[in-house]
Coordinates of N, CA and C in Angstrom, one line a residue:
M1 N -18.3 -147.6 127.0 CA -17.3 -147.1 127.9 C -17.3 -148.0 129.2
L2 N -16.1 -148.5 129.6 CA -16.0 -149.5 130.6 C -16.6 -149.1 131.9
V3 N -16.2 -147.9 132.4 CA -16.7 -147.5 133.8 C -18.2 -147.3 133.8
S4 N -18.8 -146.8 132.7 CA -20.2 -146.6 132.6 C -20.9 -148.0 132.6
R5 N -20.4 -149.0 131.9 CA -20.9 -150.3 131.9 C -20.8 -150.9 133.3
L6 N -19.7 -150.7 133.9 CA -19.6 -151.2 135.3 C -20.6 -150.6 136.2
L7 N -20.8 -149.3 136.2 CA -21.8 -148.7 137.0 C -23.2 -149.2 136.7
D8 N -23.5 -149.4 135.4 CA -24.8 -149.9 135.0 C -25.1 -151.3 135.7
H9 N -24.0 -152.1 135.7 CA -24.1 -153.4 136.3 C -24.4 -153.3 137.8
F10 N -23.7 -152.5 138.6 CA -23.8 -152.4 140.0 C -25.0 -151.6 140.4
D11 N -25.5 -150.7 139.5 CA -26.6 -149.9 139.9 C -27.9 -150.7 140.1
T12 N -27.9 -152.0 139.6 CA -29.0 -152.9 139.8 C -29.0 -153.5 141.2
Y13 N -27.9 -153.4 141.9 CA -27.8 -153.9 143.3 C -28.8 -153.2 144.2
T14 N -29.5 -153.9 145.1 CA -30.3 -153.2 146.0 C -30.0 -153.6 147.5
L15 N -28.9 -154.3 147.6 CA -28.5 -154.7 149.0 C -27.0 -154.3 149.2
L16 N -26.7 -153.9 150.4 CA -25.4 -153.5 150.8 C -24.9 -154.5 151.8
H17 N -23.6 -154.7 151.9 CA -22.6 -154.0 151.2 C -22.2 -154.7 149.9
V18 N -21.5 -153.9 149.0 CA -21.0 -154.5 147.7 C -19.6 -155.1 148.0
D19 N -19.5 -156.4 147.6 CA -18.2 -157.1 147.8 C -17.2 -156.6 146.8
V20 N -16.0 -156.2 147.3 CA -14.9 -155.8 146.4 C -14.6 -156.9 145.4
N21 N -14.6 -158.1 145.8 CA -14.3 -159.2 144.9 C -15.3 -159.3 143.8
A22 N -16.5 -158.9 144.0 CA -17.6 -158.8 143.0 C -17.2 -157.8 141.9
V23 N -16.6 -156.7 142.3 CA -16.1 -155.7 141.3 C -15.0 -156.3 140.5
R24 N -14.0 -157.0 141.2 CA -12.9 -157.6 140.5 C -13.5 -158.6 139.5
D25 N -14.4 -159.5 139.9 CA -14.9 -160.5 139.1 C -15.6 -160.0 137.9
Q26 N -16.3 -158.9 138.1 CA -17.1 -158.3 136.9 C -16.1 -157.7 135.9
L27 N -15.0 -157.1 136.3 CA -14.0 -156.6 135.4 C -13.4 -157.7 134.6
V28 N -13.1 -158.8 135.2 CA -12.6 -160.0 134.5 C -13.6 -160.5 133.5
E29 N -14.9 -160.6 134.0 CA -16.0 -161.1 133.1 C -16.2 -160.2 131.9
M30 N -16.0 -158.9 132.1 CA -16.1 -158.0 131.0 C -14.9 -158.1 130.0
G31 N -13.9 -158.9 130.3 CA -12.8 -159.1 129.4 C -11.8 -158.0 129.4
I32 N -11.8 -157.1 130.4 CA -10.9 -156.0 130.5 C -9.5 -156.4 131.0
Q33 N -9.6 -157.3 132.0 CA -8.4 -157.8 132.6 C -8.6 -159.3 132.8
D34 N -7.5 -160.1 132.8 CA -7.5 -161.5 133.0 C -7.3 -161.8 134.5
E35 N -6.4 -161.1 135.1 CA -6.0 -161.3 136.5 C -5.9 -160.0 137.2
I36 N -6.5 -159.9 138.4 CA -6.4 -158.8 139.3 C -6.1 -159.3 140.7
R37 N -5.0 -158.9 141.2 CA -4.6 -159.3 142.5 C -4.3 -158.1 143.5
F38 N -4.6 -158.3 144.7 CA -4.4 -157.3 145.8 C -3.2 -157.6 146.6
H39 N -2.5 -156.6 147.0 CA -1.3 -156.8 147.9 C -1.4 -155.7 148.9
F40 N -1.2 -156.1 150.2 CA -1.3 -155.1 151.3 C 0.1 -155.0 151.8
V41 N 0.7 -153.8 151.7 CA 2.1 -153.5 152.1 C 2.2 -152.4 153.1
R42 N 3.3 -152.3 153.6 CA 3.6 -151.2 154.6 C 4.1 -149.9 153.8
M43 N 3.3 -148.9 153.8 CA 3.7 -147.6 153.1 C 2.9 -146.5 153.8
D44 N 3.4 -145.3 153.6 CA 2.8 -144.1 154.3 C 1.4 -143.8 153.7
A45 N 0.4 -144.2 154.4 CA -1.0 -143.9 153.9 C -1.3 -142.4 153.9
Q46 N -0.6 -141.6 154.6 CA -0.8 -140.2 154.6 C -0.4 -139.6 153.2
K47 N 0.5 -140.2 152.5 CA 0.9 -139.7 151.2 C 0.2 -140.4 150.1
I48 N 0.1 -141.7 150.1 CA -0.6 -142.4 149.1 C -1.2 -143.7 149.6
R49 N -2.4 -144.0 149.3 CA -3.1 -145.2 149.9 C -3.1 -146.4 148.9
G50 N -2.9 -146.2 147.6 CA -3.0 -147.3 146.7 C -2.3 -147.0 145.4
I51 N -1.8 -148.0 144.7 CA -1.2 -147.9 143.4 C -1.6 -149.1 142.6
I52 N -1.8 -148.9 141.3 CA -2.0 -150.1 140.4 C -0.9 -150.2 139.4
Y53 N -0.4 -151.4 139.2 CA 0.6 -151.7 138.3 C 0.0 -152.7 137.2
R54 N 0.0 -152.3 136.0 CA -0.6 -153.1 134.9 C 0.5 -153.6 134.0
Y55 N 0.3 -154.8 133.6 CA 1.3 -155.4 132.6 C 0.7 -156.5 131.9
T56 N 1.4 -157.0 130.9 CA 0.9 -158.1 130.0 C 2.0 -159.2 130.1
R57 N 1.5 -160.4 130.3 CA 2.5 -161.5 130.3 C 1.9 -162.6 129.3
H58 N 2.8 -163.6 129.1 CA 2.4 -164.7 128.2 C 2.7 -166.0 128.9
A59 N 1.8 -166.9 128.8 CA 2.0 -168.2 129.5 C 3.0 -169.1 128.7
A60 N 3.2 -168.8 127.5 CA 4.2 -169.5 126.6 C 4.5 -168.6 125.4
P61 N 5.7 -168.8 124.8 CA 6.0 -168.0 123.6 C 4.9 -168.1 122.6
Y62 N 4.6 -166.9 122.1 CA 3.6 -166.7 121.0 C 2.2 -167.0 121.5
S63 N 2.0 -167.2 122.8 CA 0.6 -167.4 123.3 C -0.1 -166.1 123.4
D64 N -1.4 -166.2 123.6 CA -2.2 -165.0 123.7 C -1.8 -164.2 125.0
P65 N -1.9 -162.9 124.9 CA -1.5 -162.1 126.1 C -2.4 -162.3 127.2
I66 N -1.9 -162.2 128.4 CA -2.7 -162.3 129.7 C -2.5 -160.9 130.3
Y67 N -3.6 -160.2 130.5 CA -3.6 -158.8 131.0 C -3.8 -158.9 132.5
C68 N -2.8 -158.3 133.2 CA -2.7 -158.4 134.6 C -2.7 -157.0 135.3
S69 N -3.3 -157.0 136.5 CA -3.2 -155.8 137.3 C -2.8 -156.2 138.8
E70 N -1.8 -155.6 139.3 CA -1.4 -155.8 140.7 C -1.8 -154.5 141.4
I71 N -2.6 -154.6 142.4 CA -3.1 -153.4 143.2 C -2.4 -153.5 144.5
I72 N -1.7 -152.4 144.8 CA -0.9 -152.3 146.1 C -1.7 -151.3 147.0
I73 N -2.0 -151.8 148.2 CA -2.8 -151.0 149.1 C -2.0 -150.9 150.4
A74 N -2.1 -149.7 151.0 CA -1.5 -149.5 152.3 C -2.1 -150.4 153.3
N75 N -1.3 -151.1 154.1 CA -1.8 -152.1 155.0 C -2.4 -151.5 156.3
D76 N -2.0 -150.3 156.7 CA -2.6 -149.7 157.9 C -3.0 -148.2 157.5
M77 N -4.3 -148.0 157.6 CA -4.9 -146.7 157.3 C -5.5 -146.1 158.5
G78 N -5.3 -146.7 159.7 CA -5.8 -146.1 160.9 C -7.3 -146.4 161.1
D79 N -8.0 -145.3 161.5 CA -9.4 -145.5 161.8 C -10.1 -145.9 160.5
E80 N -11.1 -146.7 160.6 CA -11.9 -147.2 159.5 C -11.0 -147.9 158.5
D81 N -10.1 -148.7 159.0 CA -9.1 -149.3 158.1 C -9.7 -150.2 157.0
E82 N -10.6 -151.0 157.4 CA -11.3 -151.9 156.4 C -12.0 -151.1 155.4
Y83 N -12.7 -150.1 155.8 CA -13.5 -149.3 154.9 C -12.6 -148.5 153.9
W84 N -11.5 -148.0 154.3 CA -10.6 -147.3 153.4 C -10.0 -148.3 152.4
K85 N -9.7 -149.5 152.9 CA -9.1 -150.5 152.0 C -10.1 -150.9 150.9
R86 N -11.4 -151.0 151.2 CA -12.4 -151.3 150.2 C -12.5 -150.2 149.2
L87 N -12.5 -148.9 149.7 CA -12.6 -147.8 148.7 C -11.4 -147.7 147.8
V88 N -10.2 -147.8 148.4 CA -9.0 -147.8 147.6 C -8.9 -148.9 146.6
A89 N -9.3 -150.1 147.0 CA -9.3 -151.2 146.1 C -10.2 -151.0 144.9
V90 N -11.4 -150.5 145.1 CA -12.3 -150.3 144.0 C -11.8 -149.1 143.1
K91 N -11.3 -148.0 143.8 CA -10.8 -146.9 143.1 C -9.6 -147.3 142.2
E92 N -8.7 -148.1 142.7 CA -7.6 -148.5 141.9 C -8.0 -149.4 140.7
M93 N -9.0 -150.3 141.0 CA -9.5 -151.2 139.9 C -10.0 -150.4 138.7
L94 N -10.6 -149.2 139.0 CA -11.2 -148.4 138.0 C -10.1 -147.9 137.0
H95 N -8.9 -147.8 137.5 CA -7.8 -147.3 136.6 C -7.5 -148.3 135.5
V96 N -8.1 -149.5 135.5 CA -7.8 -150.4 134.3 C -8.5 -149.8 133.1
A97 N -9.4 -148.8 133.3 CA -10.1 -148.2 132.1 C -9.3 -147.0 131.6
D98 N -8.2 -146.6 132.3 CA -7.4 -145.4 131.9 C -6.7 -145.6 130.5
C99 N -6.9 -144.6 129.7 CA -6.1 -144.6 128.5 C -4.8 -143.8 128.8
V100 N -3.8 -143.8 127.9 CA -2.6 -143.1 128.2 C -2.7 -141.6 128.5
K101 N -3.7 -141.0 127.8 CA -3.9 -139.6 128.0 C -4.3 -139.1 129.4
I102 N -5.0 -140.0 130.1 CA -5.4 -139.6 131.5 C -4.8 -140.5 132.6
S103 N -3.8 -141.3 132.2 CA -3.2 -142.2 133.2 C -1.9 -141.5 133.7
A104 N -1.3 -142.1 134.7 CA 0.0 -141.6 135.2 C 1.1 -142.5 134.8
E105 N 1.1 -142.9 133.6 CA 2.1 -143.9 133.1 C 3.5 -143.3 132.8
T106 N 3.6 -142.0 132.6 CA 4.8 -141.4 132.3 C 5.5 -141.0 133.6
Q107 N 6.9 -140.9 133.5 CA 7.6 -140.6 134.7 C 7.2 -139.2 135.3
D108 N 7.0 -138.2 134.5 CA 6.7 -136.9 134.9 C 5.3 -136.9 135.6
A109 N 4.3 -137.6 135.0 CA 3.0 -137.7 135.6 C 3.0 -138.4 136.9
V110 N 3.8 -139.5 137.1 CA 3.9 -140.2 138.3 C 4.5 -139.3 139.4
G111 N 5.5 -138.5 139.0 CA 6.2 -137.6 139.9 C 5.2 -136.5 140.4
I112 N 4.4 -136.0 139.5 CA 3.4 -135.0 139.9 C 2.3 -135.6 140.9
L113 N 1.9 -136.9 140.6 CA 0.9 -137.5 141.5 C 1.5 -137.7 142.9
F114 N 2.7 -138.1 143.0 CA 3.3 -138.3 144.3 C 3.5 -137.0 145.0
K115 N 3.8 -135.9 144.3 CA 4.0 -134.6 144.9 C 2.6 -134.1 145.4
N116 N 1.6 -134.3 144.6 CA 0.2 -133.9 145.0 C -0.2 -134.7 146.3
F117 N 0.0 -136.0 146.3 CA -0.5 -136.8 147.3 C 0.3 -136.6 148.6
S118 N 1.4 -136.0 148.5 CA 2.2 -135.7 149.7 C 1.7 -134.4 150.4
L119 N 0.8 -133.7 149.8 CA 0.3 -132.5 150.4 C -0.7 -132.8 151.4
P120 N -0.9 -131.9 152.4 CA -2.0 -132.1 153.3 C -3.3 -132.1 152.6
P121 N -4.3 -132.8 153.1 CA -5.6 -132.9 152.4 C -6.2 -131.5 152.1
E122 N -6.1 -130.5 153.0 CA -6.7 -129.3 152.8 C -6.1 -128.5 151.6
L123 N -4.9 -128.9 151.2 CA -4.3 -128.2 150.0 C -4.5 -129.0 148.7
R124 N -5.2 -130.1 148.8 CA -5.4 -130.9 147.6 C -6.8 -130.6 146.9
N125 N -7.6 -129.8 147.6 CA -9.0 -129.7 147.1 C -9.1 -129.0 145.8
D126 N -8.3 -128.0 145.6 CA -8.4 -127.2 144.3 C -7.7 -127.9 143.2
L127 N -8.5 -128.5 142.3 CA -7.9 -129.2 141.2 C -7.6 -128.4 140.0
H128 N -7.6 -127.1 140.1 CA -7.5 -126.2 139.0 C -6.3 -125.2 139.1
N129 N -5.4 -125.5 140.0 CA -4.3 -124.5 140.2 C -3.0 -125.2 139.9
G130 N -2.2 -124.5 139.2 CA -0.8 -124.9 139.0 C -0.6 -126.3 138.5
A131 N 0.5 -127.0 139.0 CA 0.8 -128.3 138.5 C -0.2 -129.4 138.9
K132 N -1.1 -129.0 139.8 CA -2.1 -130.0 140.1 C -3.2 -130.2 139.0
N133 N -3.2 -129.3 138.1 CA -4.2 -129.3 137.1 C -3.7 -130.2 135.9
T134 N -3.5 -131.5 136.2 CA -3.1 -132.5 135.2 C -4.2 -133.4 135.1
K135 N -4.4 -134.0 133.9 CA -5.5 -134.9 133.6 C -5.3 -136.2 134.5
S136 N -4.1 -136.6 134.7 CA -3.9 -137.8 135.5 C -4.3 -137.6 136.9
Y137 N -4.0 -136.4 137.5 CA -4.4 -136.1 138.9 C -5.9 -136.0 139.0
L138 N -6.6 -135.2 138.0 CA -8.0 -135.1 138.1 C -8.7 -136.4 137.9
N139 N -8.2 -137.2 137.0 CA -8.7 -138.6 136.8 C -8.7 -139.4 138.1
D140 N -7.6 -139.3 138.8 CA -7.4 -140.0 140.1 C -8.4 -139.6 141.1
R141 N -8.7 -138.3 141.2 CA -9.7 -137.8 142.1 C -11.1 -138.2 141.7
I142 N -11.4 -138.2 140.4 CA -12.7 -138.6 139.9 C -13.0 -140.1 140.2
R143 N -11.9 -140.9 140.1 CA -12.1 -142.3 140.4 C -12.6 -142.6 141.8
I144 N -12.3 -141.7 142.8 CA -12.8 -141.9 144.1 C -14.3 -141.8 144.2
F145 N -14.8 -140.8 143.5 CA -16.3 -140.6 143.5 C -17.0 -141.7 142.7
L146 N -16.3 -142.2 141.6 CA -16.9 -143.3 140.8 C -16.9 -144.6 141.7
A147 N -15.8 -144.8 142.4 CA -15.8 -145.9 143.3 C -16.9 -145.9 144.4
L148 N -17.1 -144.7 144.9 CA -18.3 -144.5 145.9 C -19.6 -144.9 145.2
A149 N -19.7 -144.5 143.9 CA -21.0 -144.8 143.2 C -21.2 -146.3 143.0
I150 N -20.1 -147.1 143.0 CA -20.2 -148.5 142.9 C -20.5 -149.1 144.3
L151 N -19.8 -148.6 145.3 CA -20.0 -149.1 146.7 C -21.3 -148.8 147.3
I152 N -21.9 -147.7 146.8 CA -23.3 -147.4 147.2 C -24.0 -147.1 145.8
P153 N -24.4 -148.2 145.1 CA -25.0 -148.0 143.8 C -26.4 -147.4 143.8
A154 N -26.8 -146.9 142.6 CA -28.0 -146.2 142.5 C -29.2 -146.9 143.1
G155 N -29.3 -148.2 143.0 CA -30.4 -149.0 143.5 C -30.5 -148.9 145.0
C156 N -29.4 -148.5 145.7 CA -29.4 -148.4 147.1 C -29.4 -146.9 147.5
R157 N -28.8 -146.0 146.7 CA -28.7 -144.6 147.1 C -30.0 -144.0 147.3
A158 N -31.0 -144.2 146.4 CA -32.3 -143.5 146.5 C -33.0 -143.8 147.9
P159 N -33.2 -145.1 148.3 CA -33.9 -145.3 149.5 C -33.1 -144.9 150.7
I160 N -31.7 -145.1 150.7 CA -30.9 -144.7 151.8 C -30.9 -143.2 152.0
R161 N -30.9 -142.5 150.9 CA -31.0 -141.0 150.9 C -32.2 -140.5 151.6
I162 N -33.3 -141.2 151.4 CA -34.6 -140.8 152.0 C -34.5 -141.0 153.5
L163 N -33.9 -142.2 153.9 CA -33.8 -142.5 155.3 C -32.8 -141.5 156.0
F164 N -31.8 -141.1 155.3 CA -30.8 -140.1 155.8 C -31.5 -138.7 156.0
Q165 N -32.2 -138.3 155.0 CA -32.9 -137.0 155.1 C -33.9 -137.0 156.2
N166 N -34.5 -138.2 156.4 CA -35.5 -138.2 157.5 C -34.9 -138.5 158.9
K167 N -33.5 -138.5 158.9 CA -32.7 -138.8 160.1 C -33.0 -140.1 160.7
T168 N -33.5 -141.1 159.9 CA -33.7 -142.4 160.4 C -32.3 -143.2 160.4
L169 N -31.4 -142.8 159.5 CA -30.1 -143.3 159.5 C -29.1 -142.2 159.7
S170 N -28.1 -142.4 160.5 CA -27.0 -141.4 160.6 C -25.9 -141.7 159.6
E171 N -24.9 -140.8 159.5 CA -23.8 -141.0 158.7 C -23.0 -142.2 159.1
K172 N -22.8 -142.3 160.4 CA -22.1 -143.5 160.9 C -22.8 -144.8 160.5
E173 N -24.1 -144.8 160.7 CA -24.8 -146.1 160.4 C -24.7 -146.4 158.9
I174 N -24.8 -145.4 158.0 CA -24.7 -145.7 156.6 C -23.3 -146.1 156.3
A175 N -22.3 -145.5 156.9 CA -20.9 -145.9 156.7 C -20.7 -147.4 157.0
D176 N -21.3 -147.8 158.1 CA -21.2 -149.2 158.6 C -22.0 -150.2 157.7
I177 N -23.1 -149.7 157.1 CA -23.9 -150.6 156.2 C -23.1 -150.8 154.9
A178 N -22.7 -149.7 154.4 CA -22.0 -149.7 153.1 C -20.5 -150.1 153.2
K179 N -20.0 -150.0 154.4 CA -18.5 -150.2 154.6 C -17.7 -149.2 153.8
I180 N -17.9 -147.9 153.9 CA -17.1 -146.9 153.3 C -16.7 -145.9 154.4
P181 N -15.6 -145.2 154.2 CA -15.2 -144.2 155.2 C -16.4 -143.2 155.5
E182 N -16.6 -142.9 156.7 CA -17.7 -142.0 157.1 C -17.6 -140.6 156.5
R183 N -16.4 -140.1 156.3 CA -16.3 -138.8 155.7 C -16.9 -138.6 154.4
Y184 N -17.2 -139.7 153.6 CA -17.7 -139.6 152.3 C -19.2 -139.9 152.3
V185 N -19.8 -140.2 153.4 CA -21.3 -140.5 153.4 C -22.1 -139.2 153.0
S186 N -21.7 -138.1 153.5 CA -22.5 -136.8 153.2 C -22.3 -136.5 151.7
V187 N -21.2 -136.9 151.1 CA -21.0 -136.6 149.7 C -22.0 -137.5 148.9
V188 N -22.0 -138.7 149.2 CA -22.9 -139.7 148.4 C -24.4 -139.3 148.7
M189 N -24.7 -138.9 149.9 CA -26.1 -138.5 150.2 C -26.6 -137.2 149.6
D190 N -25.6 -136.4 149.2 CA -26.0 -135.1 148.6 C -26.8 -135.4 147.3
E191 N -27.9 -134.6 147.1 CA -28.7 -134.8 146.0 C -28.0 -134.5 144.6
N192 N -26.9 -133.8 144.7 CA -26.2 -133.5 143.4 C -25.2 -134.6 143.1
F193 N -25.0 -135.6 143.9 CA -24.0 -136.7 143.7 C -24.3 -137.4 142.4
D194 N -25.5 -137.8 142.1 CA -25.8 -138.5 140.9 C -25.5 -137.7 139.6
E195 N -25.8 -136.4 139.7 CA -25.5 -135.5 138.6 C -24.0 -135.4 138.4
S196 N -23.3 -135.3 139.5 CA -21.8 -135.3 139.4 C -21.2 -136.5 138.8
I197 N -21.8 -137.7 139.1 CA -21.3 -138.9 138.5 C -21.5 -138.9 137.0
T198 N -22.7 -138.4 136.5 CA -22.9 -138.2 135.1 C -21.9 -137.3 134.4
T199 N -21.6 -136.2 135.1 CA -20.6 -135.3 134.6 C -19.2 -135.9 134.5
F200 N -18.8 -136.7 135.5 CA -17.5 -137.4 135.5 C -17.4 -138.4 134.4
L201 N -18.5 -139.1 134.1 CA -18.6 -140.1 133.1 C -18.4 -139.4 131.7
E202 N -19.0 -138.2 131.6 CA -18.9 -137.4 130.3 C -17.5 -137.0 130.2
W203 N -16.8 -136.5 131.3 CA -15.4 -136.1 131.2 C -14.6 -137.2 130.7
E204 N -14.8 -138.4 131.3 CA -14.0 -139.6 130.9 C -14.2 -139.9 129.5
R205 N -15.5 -139.9 129.0 CA -15.7 -140.2 127.6 C -15.0 -139.3 126.7
D206 N -15.0 -138.0 127.0 CA -14.4 -137.0 126.2 C -12.8 -137.1 126.2
N207 N -12.3 -137.6 127.3 CA -10.8 -137.7 127.4 C -10.3 -139.1 127.1
Q208 N -11.2 -140.1 126.8 CA -10.7 -141.4 126.4 C -10.5 -141.5 124.9
T209 N -10.9 -140.5 124.2 CA -10.8 -140.6 122.7 C -9.7 -139.7 122.2

């Protein structure tokens, strides 16, 4: 499974921060995509921070297909702008692993995603109510946590978690070291985070078949 293999690769990292381009290069090396490009555009980051557009092109008639991903990221996300862009870039790259069943490739699914992301954050938390309980929406939320697991890989989480618990490092300091939004530091430092990642990978495995 692609995401599991990707996590296995980055879990060996013991130094932060993880370069977003390293994630892109690893996906290309794994043969999942041939080209991945980032575009920073003006859009309402309060509604949606990033989108991925996947397509196949041919360099010449009857030539082998070239698999491409264009990742569109909001240019201005306010506070911690660089950190948000890094998280969004990695999260969107993880969507190259999506099968049709859990992706937002249909018009209805895309409409539901945009409707959900236009809601205030406090109304997005419950993933099990009404129209929000779609596999594409749940998959998109899970991708955030999997992206965090790459940006603070297992080889770094364990020692940093000890320093955090001992109050040697603050949430702000960890955010600056890993270059992730500070709001997510407590999530990654939670002792249940690793178990949650395992659960998310199991969910993806069950829904990719």
